[in-house]
PDB file of C-alpha atoms in Angstrom:
ATOM      1  CA  MET A   9      55.753 175.056 -11.619  1.00 94.00           C
ATOM      2  CA  LYS A  10      54.403 177.846 -14.008  1.00 96.00           C
ATOM      3  CA  LEU A  11      53.019 181.127 -13.983  1.00 97.00           C
ATOM      4  CA  GLY A  12      49.597 181.226 -15.923  1.00 98.00           C
ATOM      5  CA  LEU A  13      46.445 183.299 -15.951  1.00 98.00           C
ATOM      6  CA  LEU A  14      43.276 182.768 -16.404  1.00 98.00           C
ATOM      7  CA  THR A  15      41.418 183.951 -19.496  1.00 98.00           C
ATOM      8  CA  ALA A  16      38.321 184.865 -18.523  1.00 97.00           C
ATOM      9  CA  ALA A  17      39.080 188.186 -17.522  1.00 96.00           C
ATOM     10  CA  LEU A  18      39.879 188.609 -21.069  1.00 97.00           C
ATOM     11  CA  GLY A  19      36.254 188.376 -22.885  1.00 95.00           C
ATOM     12  CA  GLN A  20      37.614 191.712 -24.977  1.00 95.00           C
ATOM     13  CA  MET A  21      40.186 189.307 -26.409  1.00 97.00           C
ATOM     14  CA  ASN A  22      40.501 186.192 -28.253  1.00 97.00           C
ATOM     15  CA  LEU A  23      42.342 182.958 -27.915  1.00 98.00           C
ATOM     16  CA  GLU A  24      45.191 184.357 -30.258  1.00 98.00           C
ATOM     17  CA  GLN A  25      45.712 187.527 -29.089  1.00 98.00           C
ATOM     18  CA  ILE A  26      46.144 186.073 -25.135  1.00 98.00           C
ATOM     19  CA  ALA A  27      48.138 183.864 -26.727  1.00 98.00           C
ATOM     20  CA  ALA A  28      49.996 186.300 -28.459  1.00 98.00           C
ATOM     21  CA  TRP A  29      49.807 188.939 -25.667  1.00 98.00           C
ATOM     22  CA  ALA A  30      50.907 186.544 -21.848  1.00 98.00           C
ATOM     23  CA  PRO A  31      54.587 185.831 -22.859  1.00 98.00           C
ATOM     24  CA  GLN A  32      55.514 189.275 -23.211  1.00 97.00           C
ATOM     25  CA  ALA A  33      54.319 189.841 -19.377  1.00 97.00           C
ATOM     26  CA  GLY A  34      56.215 186.807 -18.002  1.00 96.00           C
ATOM     27  CA  TYR A  35      53.233 184.267 -18.362  1.00 97.00           C
ATOM     28  CA  GLN A  36      53.911 180.357 -19.658  1.00 97.00           C
ATOM     29  CA  ALA A  37      49.921 178.819 -18.997  1.00 98.00           C
ATOM     30  CA  LEU A  38      46.826 179.359 -19.651  1.00 98.00           C
ATOM     31  CA  GLU A  39      44.170 178.253 -17.624  1.00 98.00           C
ATOM     32  CA  VAL A  40      41.604 178.538 -20.502  1.00 98.00           C
ATOM     33  CA  ALA A  41      38.282 179.791 -20.244  1.00 97.00           C
ATOM     34  CA  ALA A  42      34.999 177.605 -21.413  1.00 97.00           C
ATOM     35  CA  TRP A  43      31.688 178.795 -20.435  1.00 97.00           C
ATOM     36  CA  PRO A  44      28.769 178.375 -23.250  1.00 95.00           C
ATOM     37  CA  VAL A  45      29.242 181.311 -25.993  1.00 91.00           C
ATOM     38  CA  GLY A  46      26.712 183.447 -25.657  1.00 81.00           C
ATOM     39  CA  SER A  47      27.582 184.296 -21.523  1.00 75.00           C
ATOM     40  CA  ASP A  48      27.531 187.984 -21.104  1.00 66.00           C
ATOM     41  CA  HIS A  49      29.486 188.556 -17.323  1.00 69.00           C
ATOM     42  CA  ILE A  50      32.334 190.139 -17.500  1.00 68.00           C
ATOM     43  CA  HIS A  51      34.175 186.628 -15.784  1.00 75.00           C
ATOM     44  CA  GLN A  52      32.194 183.755 -18.136  1.00 82.00           C
ATOM     45  CA  ALA A  53      34.371 183.356 -21.478  1.00 92.00           C
ATOM     46  CA  ALA A  54      34.583 181.838 -24.322  1.00 94.00           C
ATOM     47  CA  HIS A  55      37.574 180.676 -25.488  1.00 97.00           C
ATOM     48  CA  LEU A  56      37.267 177.744 -26.474  1.00 97.00           C
ATOM     49  CA  ASP A  57      33.482 176.585 -27.933  1.00 96.00           C
ATOM     50  CA  VAL A  58      33.595 173.123 -26.484  1.00 97.00           C
ATOM     51  CA  ALA A  59      30.076 172.357 -27.917  1.00 95.00           C
ATOM     52  CA  GLY A  60      31.531 170.488 -30.983  1.00 88.00           C
ATOM     53  CA  PHE A  61      34.625 170.897 -30.566  1.00 95.00           C
ATOM     54  CA  THR A  62      36.624 168.741 -33.289  1.00 96.00           C
ATOM     55  CA  ALA A  63      40.282 167.195 -33.814  1.00 96.00           C
ATOM     56  CA  ASP A  64      40.958 169.750 -36.045  1.00 97.00           C
ATOM     57  CA  ASP A  65      39.975 172.743 -33.142  1.00 97.00           C
ATOM     58  CA  ALA A  66      42.007 170.288 -31.041  1.00 98.00           C
ATOM     59  CA  ASP A  67      44.970 170.958 -33.212  1.00 98.00           C
ATOM     60  CA  ARG A  68      44.772 174.274 -33.725  1.00 98.00           C
ATOM     61  CA  VAL A  69      45.043 175.211 -30.224  1.00 98.00           C
ATOM     62  CA  ARG A  70      47.863 172.769 -29.674  1.00 98.00           C
ATOM     63  CA  GLU A  71      49.450 174.519 -32.670  1.00 98.00           C
ATOM     64  CA  LEU A  72      48.824 178.123 -31.578  1.00 98.00           C
ATOM     65  CA  MET A  73      50.151 177.368 -27.509  1.00 98.00           C
ATOM     66  CA  GLY A  74      53.031 175.698 -29.155  1.00 98.00           C
ATOM     67  CA  SER A  75      53.771 178.443 -31.431  1.00 98.00           C
ATOM     68  CA  HIS A  76      53.287 180.905 -28.121  1.00 98.00           C
ATOM     69  CA  GLY A  77      55.605 178.515 -25.679  1.00 97.00           C
ATOM     70  CA  LEU A  78      52.503 178.229 -24.016  1.00 98.00           C
ATOM     71  CA  ALA A  79      50.706 175.101 -21.913  1.00 98.00           C
ATOM     72  CA  ILE A  80      47.060 174.782 -21.052  1.00 98.00           C
ATOM     73  CA  SER A  81      47.039 174.420 -17.244  1.00 97.00           C
ATOM     74  CA  ALA A  82      42.888 173.149 -17.464  1.00 98.00           C
ATOM     75  CA  VAL A  83      39.861 174.211 -19.036  1.00 98.00           C
ATOM     76  CA  THR A  84      37.373 176.113 -16.488  1.00 98.00           C
ATOM     77  CA  TYR A  85      33.474 176.457 -16.949  1.00 98.00           C
ATOM     78  CA  CYS A  86      32.141 177.309 -13.102  1.00 97.00           C
ATOM     79  CA  GLY A  87      28.774 176.146 -13.508  1.00 96.00           C
ATOM     80  CA  ASN A  88      26.329 175.243 -10.351  1.00 97.00           C
ATOM     81  CA  ASN A  89      26.659 171.508 -10.978  1.00 98.00           C
ATOM     82  CA  LEU A  90      23.414 171.061  -7.756  1.00 98.00           C
ATOM     83  CA  HIS A  91      20.982 173.862  -9.601  1.00 97.00           C
ATOM     84  CA  GLY A  92      17.643 173.808  -8.739  1.00 96.00           C
ATOM     85  CA  ASP A  93      16.048 173.527 -11.441  1.00 97.00           C
ATOM     86  CA  PRO A  94      16.085 170.215 -12.882  1.00 97.00           C
ATOM     87  CA  ALA A  95      16.618 171.313 -16.521  1.00 98.00           C
ATOM     88  CA  GLU A  96      19.103 174.086 -16.032  1.00 97.00           C
ATOM     89  CA  ARG A  97      21.263 171.608 -14.007  1.00 98.00           C
ATOM     90  CA  ASP A  98      20.822 169.127 -16.954  1.00 98.00           C
ATOM     91  CA  ARG A  99      22.163 172.085 -19.251  1.00 97.00           C
ATOM     92  CA  ILE A 100      25.150 172.995 -16.981  1.00 98.00           C
ATOM     93  CA  HIS A 101      26.715 168.981 -16.517  1.00 98.00           C
ATOM     94  CA  ARG A 102      26.776 168.414 -20.741  1.00 98.00           C
ATOM     95  CA  HIS A 103      28.264 171.947 -20.833  1.00 98.00           C
ATOM     96  CA  LEU A 104      30.420 170.111 -18.364  1.00 98.00           C
ATOM     97  CA  ARG A 105      31.297 167.457 -20.332  1.00 98.00           C
ATOM     98  CA  ALA A 106      31.991 169.154 -22.942  1.00 98.00           C
ATOM     99  CA  CYS A 107      34.827 170.559 -21.139  1.00 98.00           C
ATOM    100  CA  ILE A 108      36.010 167.499 -20.140  1.00 98.00           C
ATOM    101  CA  ASP A 109      35.691 165.886 -24.501  1.00 98.00           C
ATOM    102  CA  ALA A 110      38.099 169.332 -24.808  1.00 98.00           C
ATOM    103  CA  ALA A 111      40.428 168.653 -22.233  1.00 98.00           C
ATOM    104  CA  SER A 112      41.071 165.574 -23.486  1.00 98.00           C
ATOM    105  CA  ALA A 113      41.056 166.112 -26.783  1.00 98.00           C
ATOM    106  CA  LEU A 114      44.205 168.431 -26.360  1.00 98.00           C
ATOM    107  CA  GLY A 115      45.709 166.442 -23.565  1.00 98.00           C
ATOM    108  CA  VAL A 116      44.754 168.750 -20.645  1.00 98.00           C
ATOM    109  CA  ARG A 117      44.891 166.366 -17.193  1.00 97.00           C
ATOM    110  CA  HIS A 118      43.253 169.034 -15.381  1.00 98.00           C
ATOM    111  CA  VAL A 119      38.726 170.804 -16.041  1.00 98.00           C
ATOM    112  CA  THR A 120      38.076 172.897 -13.001  1.00 98.00           C
ATOM    113  CA  THR A 121      34.617 173.317 -11.931  1.00 98.00           C
ATOM    114  CA  PHE A 122      32.189 174.262  -9.023  1.00 98.00           C
ATOM    115  CA  ILE A 123      29.895 171.727  -6.389  1.00 98.00           C
ATOM    116  CA  GLY A 124      27.344 174.386  -6.417  1.00 97.00           C
ATOM    117  CA  ARG A 125      24.108 174.068  -4.206  1.00 97.00           C
ATOM    118  CA  ASP A 126      20.913 173.969  -4.454  1.00 97.00           C
ATOM    119  CA  ILE A 127      19.748 176.969  -2.661  1.00 95.00           C
ATOM    120  CA  GLY A 128      16.141 175.937  -1.839  1.00 95.00           C
ATOM    121  CA  LEU A 129      17.448 172.494   0.121  1.00 96.00           C
ATOM    122  CA  PRO A 130      19.314 172.918   3.223  1.00 95.00           C
ATOM    123  CA  VAL A 131      22.897 171.164   3.404  1.00 96.00           C
ATOM    124  CA  ALA A 132      22.164 168.024   4.364  1.00 97.00           C
ATOM    125  CA  ASP A 133      20.013 167.344   1.035  1.00 98.00           C
ATOM    126  CA  ASN A 134      22.193 169.061  -1.115  1.00 98.00           C
ATOM    127  CA  PHE A 135      24.846 166.319  -0.051  1.00 98.00           C
ATOM    128  CA  LYS A 136      22.438 163.940  -0.664  1.00 98.00           C
ATOM    129  CA  LEU A 137      21.783 165.513  -4.544  1.00 98.00           C
ATOM    130  CA  ALA A 138      25.780 165.702  -5.039  1.00 98.00           C
ATOM    131  CA  GLU A 139      26.364 161.952  -3.667  1.00 97.00           C
ATOM    132  CA  GLU A 140      23.657 161.101  -6.687  1.00 97.00           C
ATOM    133  CA  HIS A 141      24.232 163.889  -9.576  1.00 97.00           C
ATOM    134  CA  LEU A 142      28.102 164.048  -9.192  1.00 98.00           C
ATOM    135  CA  PRO A 143      29.906 160.340  -9.114  1.00 98.00           C
ATOM    136  CA  PRO A 144      28.549 160.056 -13.030  1.00 98.00           C
ATOM    137  CA  LEU A 145      30.614 163.264 -13.972  1.00 98.00           C
ATOM    138  CA  VAL A 146      33.668 162.430 -12.092  1.00 98.00           C
ATOM    139  CA  ARG A 147      33.557 158.486 -13.929  1.00 98.00           C
ATOM    140  CA  TYR A 148      32.552 160.448 -17.067  1.00 98.00           C
ATOM    141  CA  ALA A 149      36.153 162.285 -16.529  1.00 98.00           C
ATOM    142  CA  ALA A 150      38.291 159.997 -15.279  1.00 98.00           C
ATOM    143  CA  ASP A 151      37.576 158.065 -18.139  1.00 98.00           C
ATOM    144  CA  ARG A 152      38.801 160.555 -20.797  1.00 98.00           C
ATOM    145  CA  GLY A 153      42.168 160.783 -18.598  1.00 98.00           C
ATOM    146  CA  VAL A 154      40.272 163.803 -16.945  1.00 98.00           C
ATOM    147  CA  LYS A 155      40.433 165.184 -13.408  1.00 98.00           C
ATOM    148  CA  LEU A 156      37.672 167.421 -11.875  1.00 98.00           C
ATOM    149  CA  LEU A 157      38.599 169.803  -9.758  1.00 98.00           C
ATOM    150  CA  ALA A 158      36.131 172.005  -7.585  1.00 98.00           C
ATOM    151  CA  GLU A 159      37.963 175.688  -6.804  1.00 98.00           C
ATOM    152  CA  ASN A 160      37.223 177.111  -2.793  1.00 98.00           C
ATOM    153  CA  CYS A 161      34.787 179.753  -4.405  1.00 96.00           C
ATOM    154  CA  PRO A 162      31.764 180.076  -1.645  1.00 95.00           C
ATOM    155  CA  MET A 163      29.900 181.524  -4.714  1.00 93.00           C
ATOM    156  CA  GLU A 164      27.645 183.839  -2.000  1.00 88.00           C
ATOM    157  CA  GLY A 165      26.708 185.521  -5.056  1.00 85.00           C
ATOM    158  CA  TRP A 166      24.705 183.060  -5.881  1.00 89.00           C
ATOM    159  CA  HIS A 167      22.747 182.914  -2.812  1.00 88.00           C
ATOM    160  CA  PRO A 168      19.979 186.262  -1.965  1.00 82.00           C
ATOM    161  CA  ASP A 169      21.066 186.672   1.346  1.00 79.00           C
ATOM    162  CA  GLY A 170      24.894 186.174   0.655  1.00 79.00           C
ATOM    163  CA  TYR A 171      25.234 182.392   1.932  1.00 85.00           C
ATOM    164  CA  PRO A 172      27.993 180.793   0.397  1.00 90.00           C
ATOM    165  CA  ALA A 173      26.126 178.599  -2.758  1.00 94.00           C
ATOM    166  CA  ASN A 174      29.089 176.872  -3.959  1.00 96.00           C
ATOM    167  CA  LEU A 175      29.873 173.048  -0.982  1.00 97.00           C
ATOM    168  CA  ALA A 176      33.350 173.351  -1.997  1.00 98.00           C
ATOM    169  CA  TYR A 177      34.204 176.352   0.365  1.00 97.00           C
ATOM    170  CA  SER A 178      36.491 174.738   3.791  1.00 98.00           C
ATOM    171  CA  PRO A 179      38.375 172.281   4.298  1.00 98.00           C
ATOM    172  CA  GLU A 180      35.579 169.872   5.977  1.00 98.00           C
ATOM    173  CA  LEU A 181      33.792 170.059   2.449  1.00 98.00           C
ATOM    174  CA  TRP A 182      36.874 169.724   0.289  1.00 98.00           C
ATOM    175  CA  ASP A 183      37.065 166.466   2.881  1.00 98.00           C
ATOM    176  CA  TRP A 184      33.830 165.564   1.197  1.00 98.00           C
ATOM    177  CA  MET A 185      33.812 166.237  -2.099  1.00 98.00           C
ATOM    178  CA  ALA A 186      37.365 164.043  -2.116  1.00 98.00           C
ATOM    179  CA  ASP A 187      35.703 160.960  -1.321  1.00 98.00           C
ATOM    180  CA  LEU A 188      32.923 161.771  -4.345  1.00 98.00           C
ATOM    181  CA  GLY A 189      36.518 162.048  -6.349  1.00 98.00           C
ATOM    182  CA  PHE A 190      36.859 165.537  -6.934  1.00 98.00           C
ATOM    183  CA  GLY A 191      39.873 167.010  -6.469  1.00 98.00           C
ATOM    184  CA  LEU A 192      40.701 171.036  -5.074  1.00 98.00           C
ATOM    185  CA  ALA A 193      41.526 173.901  -7.353  1.00 98.00           C
ATOM    186  CA  TYR A 194      43.093 175.939  -3.905  1.00 98.00           C
ATOM    187  CA  ASP A 195      42.153 180.343  -4.330  1.00 98.00           C
ATOM    188  CA  PRO A 196      44.030 181.006  -1.145  1.00 98.00           C
ATOM    189  CA  SER A 197      41.564 184.350  -1.592  1.00 98.00           C
ATOM    190  CA  HIS A 198      38.271 182.864  -0.769  1.00 97.00           C
ATOM    191  CA  LEU A 199      39.181 181.463   2.283  1.00 98.00           C
ATOM    192  CA  PRO A 200      40.363 184.575   4.660  1.00 97.00           C
ATOM    193  CA  TRP A 201      37.050 186.519   4.802  1.00 95.00           C
ATOM    194  CA  LEU A 202      35.608 183.171   5.801  1.00 95.00           C
ATOM    195  CA  GLY A 203      38.136 183.017   8.857  1.00 95.00           C
ATOM    196  CA  ILE A 204      40.039 180.578   7.454  1.00 97.00           C
ATOM    197  CA  ASP A 205      43.474 180.763   7.773  1.00 98.00           C
ATOM    198  CA  PRO A 206      44.604 180.056   3.754  1.00 98.00           C
ATOM    199  CA  ILE A 207      47.995 178.619   4.946  1.00 98.00           C
ATOM    200  CA  GLU A 208      46.562 175.796   7.479  1.00 98.00           C
ATOM    201  CA  ALA A 209      44.284 175.438   4.952  1.00 98.00           C
ATOM    202  CA  LEU A 210      46.740 174.600   1.954  1.00 98.00           C
ATOM    203  CA  GLU A 211      48.904 172.722   4.057  1.00 98.00           C
ATOM    204  CA  HIS A 212      46.117 170.406   4.785  1.00 98.00           C
ATOM    205  CA  ALA A 213      44.148 169.979   1.034  1.00 98.00           C
ATOM    206  CA  LEU A 214      48.455 169.275   0.116  1.00 98.00           C
ATOM    207  CA  HIS A 215      49.054 166.819   2.520  1.00 98.00           C
ATOM    208  CA  ALA A 216      45.861 164.890   1.636  1.00 98.00           C
ATOM    209  CA  GLY A 217      46.972 164.915  -2.350  1.00 97.00           C
ATOM    210  CA  ILE A 218      44.472 166.793  -3.455  1.00 98.00           C
ATOM    211  CA  VAL A 219      45.366 170.222  -4.927  1.00 98.00           C
ATOM    212  CA  GLY A 220      45.381 169.641  -8.597  1.00 98.00           C
ATOM    213  CA  HIS A 221      45.435 173.109  -9.760  1.00 98.00           C
ATOM    214  CA  VAL A 222      46.787 177.136  -7.579  1.00 98.00           C
ATOM    215  CA  GLN A 223      44.321 179.741  -8.727  1.00 98.00           C
ATOM    216  CA  ALA A 224      46.533 182.612  -7.627  1.00 98.00           C
ATOM    217  CA  LYS A 225      44.480 185.984  -6.492  1.00 98.00           C
ATOM    218  CA  ASP A 226      44.119 188.262  -3.410  1.00 98.00           C
ATOM    219  CA  ILE A 227      42.254 189.896  -1.019  1.00 98.00           C
ATOM    220  CA  GLN A 228      41.924 192.823   0.943  1.00 97.00           C
ATOM    221  CA  ILE A 229      40.513 193.462   4.122  1.00 97.00           C
ATOM    222  CA  ASP A 230      39.425 196.367   6.260  1.00 97.00           C
ATOM    223  CA  GLU A 231      38.827 195.156   9.253  1.00 94.00           C
ATOM    224  CA  ARG A 232      36.740 198.025  11.133  1.00 96.00           C
ATOM    225  CA  ALA A 233      34.670 198.025   8.451  1.00 96.00           C
ATOM    226  CA  ARG A 234      33.723 193.935   9.457  1.00 95.00           C
ATOM    227  CA  SER A 235      32.633 195.508  12.611  1.00 96.00           C
ATOM    228  CA  ARG A 236      30.200 197.498  11.671  1.00 95.00           C
ATOM    229  CA  TYR A 237      28.321 195.446   9.118  1.00 94.00           C
ATOM    230  CA  GLY A 238      29.462 191.679  10.083  1.00 93.00           C
ATOM    231  CA  VAL A 239      30.745 188.852   7.920  1.00 90.00           C
ATOM    232  CA  PHE A 240      28.273 188.367   5.766  1.00 87.00           C
ATOM    233  CA  GLY A 241      28.594 192.462   4.763  1.00 90.00           C
ATOM    234  CA  LYS A 242      26.690 195.208   3.868  1.00 90.00           C
ATOM    235  CA  THR A 243      22.704 194.676   4.031  1.00 89.00           C
ATOM    236  CA  VAL A 244      21.351 198.446   3.674  1.00 91.00           C
ATOM    237  CA  GLY A 245      22.048 199.597  -0.065  1.00 87.00           C
ATOM    238  CA  ARG A 246      23.755 197.242  -1.329  1.00 85.00           C
ATOM    239  CA  ALA A 247      24.786 198.153  -4.952  1.00 85.00           C
ATOM    240  CA  SER A 248      25.602 194.212  -6.323  1.00 80.00           C
ATOM    241  CA  THR A 249      26.802 191.089  -4.871  1.00 76.00           C
ATOM    242  CA  THR A 250      30.034 191.639  -4.414  1.00 77.00           C
ATOM    243  CA  ASP A 251      29.763 195.122  -2.717  1.00 86.00           C
ATOM    244  CA  VAL A 252      29.819 193.932   0.937  1.00 91.00           C
ATOM    245  CA  GLY A 253      31.479 196.947   2.576  1.00 94.00           C
ATOM    246  CA  TRP A 254      34.361 194.924   4.051  1.00 96.00           C
ATOM    247  CA  TRP A 255      36.552 193.317   1.931  1.00 96.00           C
ATOM    248  CA  ARG A 256      37.045 193.149  -1.667  1.00 95.00           C
ATOM    249  CA  TYR A 257      39.554 191.535  -4.349  1.00 96.00           C
ATOM    250  CA  ARG A 258      43.087 192.268  -5.290  1.00 97.00           C
ATOM    251  CA  ILE A 259      45.588 191.323  -7.793  1.00 97.00           C
ATOM    252  CA  PRO A 260      48.545 189.439  -6.263  1.00 97.00           C
ATOM    253  CA  GLY A 261      50.822 192.040  -4.632  1.00 92.00           C
ATOM    254  CA  ARG A 262      47.890 194.670  -4.067  1.00 96.00           C
ATOM    255  CA  GLY A 263      46.339 192.415  -1.216  1.00 97.00           C
ATOM    256  CA  GLN A 264      47.472 191.148   2.201  1.00 96.00           C
ATOM    257  CA  LEU A 265      48.597 187.393   1.353  1.00 98.00           C
ATOM    258  CA  ASP A 266      51.871 186.312   1.563  1.00 97.00           C
ATOM    259  CA  TRP A 267      52.345 185.373  -1.380  1.00 98.00           C
ATOM    260  CA  ASN A 268      55.883 184.215  -0.696  1.00 97.00           C
ATOM    261  CA  ARG A 269      55.400 181.550   1.861  1.00 98.00           C
ATOM    262  CA  ILE A 270      52.004 180.086  -0.369  1.00 98.00           C
ATOM    263  CA  ILE A 271      54.386 179.700  -2.964  1.00 97.00           C
ATOM    264  CA  ASP A 272      57.470 178.397  -0.571  1.00 97.00           C
ATOM    265  CA  ILE A 273      54.841 175.540   0.363  1.00 98.00           C
ATOM    266  CA  LEU A 274      53.888 174.796  -2.697  1.00 98.00           C
ATOM    267  CA  TYR A 275      57.541 173.859  -3.510  1.00 97.00           C
ATOM    268  CA  SER A 276      57.983 171.797   0.081  1.00 97.00           C
ATOM    269  CA  ALA A 277      54.738 169.938  -0.854  1.00 97.00           C
ATOM    270  CA  GLY A 278      56.165 169.123  -4.939  1.00 96.00           C
ATOM    271  CA  TYR A 279      53.337 171.141  -5.689  1.00 97.00           C
ATOM    272  CA  SER A 280      54.342 170.646  -9.955  1.00 90.00           C
ATOM    273  CA  GLY A 281      51.082 172.015 -10.925  1.00 93.00           C
ATOM    274  CA  ASP A 282      50.773 175.492 -12.260  1.00 96.00           C
ATOM    275  CA  VAL A 283      49.685 178.710 -10.876  1.00 98.00           C
ATOM    276  CA  ALA A 284      47.294 180.707 -12.598  1.00 98.00           C
ATOM    277  CA  ILE A 285      46.601 184.505 -11.626  1.00 98.00           C
ATOM    278  CA  GLU A 286      42.754 185.170 -10.707  1.00 98.00           C
ATOM    279  CA  HIS A 287      41.612 188.913 -11.742  1.00 97.00           C
ATOM    280  CA  GLU A 288      38.829 190.190 -10.276  1.00 96.00           C
ATOM    281  CA  ASP A 289      40.325 192.994  -8.474  1.00 96.00           C
ATOM    282  CA  PRO A 290      38.113 196.418  -9.286  1.00 94.00           C
ATOM    283  CA  VAL A 291      41.170 199.016  -8.924  1.00 96.00           C
ATOM    284  CA  TRP A 292      42.845 197.589 -12.053  1.00 96.00           C
ATOM    285  CA  GLY A 293      39.748 197.024 -13.972  1.00 94.00           C
ATOM    286  CA  GLY A 294      36.826 197.787 -15.896  1.00 92.00           C
ATOM    287  CA  THR A 295      38.726 198.706 -19.146  1.00 96.00           C
ATOM    288  CA  LEU A 296      40.965 196.228 -21.259  1.00 97.00           C
ATOM    289  CA  ASP A 297      43.822 198.333 -20.807  1.00 97.00           C
ATOM    290  CA  LYS A 298      43.158 198.339 -17.014  1.00 97.00           C
ATOM    291  CA  THR A 299      42.949 194.916 -17.088  1.00 98.00           C
ATOM    292  CA  LEU A 300      46.296 194.531 -18.984  1.00 98.00           C
ATOM    293  CA  GLN A 301      47.752 197.204 -16.276  1.00 98.00           C
ATOM    294  CA  GLY A 302      46.788 194.450 -13.794  1.00 98.00           C
ATOM    295  CA  LEU A 303      47.894 191.514 -15.164  1.00 98.00           C
ATOM    296  CA  GLN A 304      51.068 192.873 -15.169  1.00 98.00           C
ATOM    297  CA  ILE A 305      51.140 194.109 -11.996  1.00 97.00           C
ATOM    298  CA  ALA A 306      50.505 189.844 -11.089  1.00 98.00           C
ATOM    299  CA  ALA A 307      53.068 188.809 -13.385  1.00 97.00           C
ATOM    300  CA  HIS A 308      55.490 190.664 -11.566  1.00 96.00           C
ATOM    301  CA  THR A 309      55.012 189.596  -7.896  1.00 96.00           C
ATOM    302  CA  LEU A 310      54.903 186.371  -8.693  1.00 97.00           C
ATOM    303  CA  ARG A 311      57.390 185.717 -11.261  1.00 94.00           C
ATOM    304  CA  ARG A 312      60.617 186.268  -8.642  1.00 94.00           C
ATOM    305  CA  LEU A 313      59.278 183.850  -6.791  1.00 96.00           C
ATOM    306  CA  ILE A 314      58.140 180.815  -8.954  1.00 93.00           C
ATOM    307  CA  VAL A 315      61.742 179.406 -10.793  1.00 81.00           C
ATOM    308  CA  ALA A 316      61.548 178.899 -14.563  1.00 67.00           C
ATOM    309  CA  SER A 317      62.587 175.273 -15.874  1.00 62.00           C
ATOM    310  CA  PRO A 318      65.650 174.952 -17.479  1.00 55.00           C
ATOM    311  CA  ASN A 319      64.116 174.836 -20.955  1.00 52.00           C
ATOM    312  CA  THR A 320      61.629 177.490 -20.821  1.00 45.00           C
ATOM    313  CA  GLN A 321      61.709 179.964 -22.917  1.00 41.00           C
TER     314      GLN A 321
END
């Protein structure tokens, strides 16, 4: 097991700069963000330009990682694979296939994405849509030695009323998407505000053999504020989709998840993948310097829990 970081929060740095900085902070792996070039969301970086990714590009990236003693744990592009606009859905699928091609060229086993949802349709109709459009993507990946993983983020920001818009947010849905051929990119931070025990959910997923990657993000919950706003969060005066009023994401060590137990359960189950910090903490964000400081705090929290392999530099 290696400690890594998802590069999406470091859009102001290029992959070369991240690879040089990460080992100094205690990281051994990168989960590389590969959104389309030009994506302007703060957590949608393009550290791999997968469009037209060549053998020479793969050689360059492998050499860069090797020179800093880093592995790539996954290539990540979390688009809405069930988007309601067929043309947009096709564009998302084309880019996801390019991510799969790049991962295959790099010898990376996993591509992390979302299931998504057509928010104009009931969930039952989305199941039918998924069963039609997603298995070909799974087969495309498998033919190239890659496994597609769906992260369990609810993506409530994609829904106009803040309801889940990524049909991968609960263990029930993990079983369904596993039947479609997807593995799970497990992120415990999304579960407590939904009323799901992250420990029980992790044990279920490990027993089912579907955990391919782990993202480490924490959560801070204000239960008194929840009593005012309800589980779906603030309605009047909401400043943004993430302004829910009673919970917020934090870096590991600044929230309330039991990382000692989570990591121990992973070891107990024989999990051999990586754990990548995902930084969406508003306290340790806003500027590049604060984001890097937040990643240092997260590394300090988890580094002592993850045993370095004998050949780790």
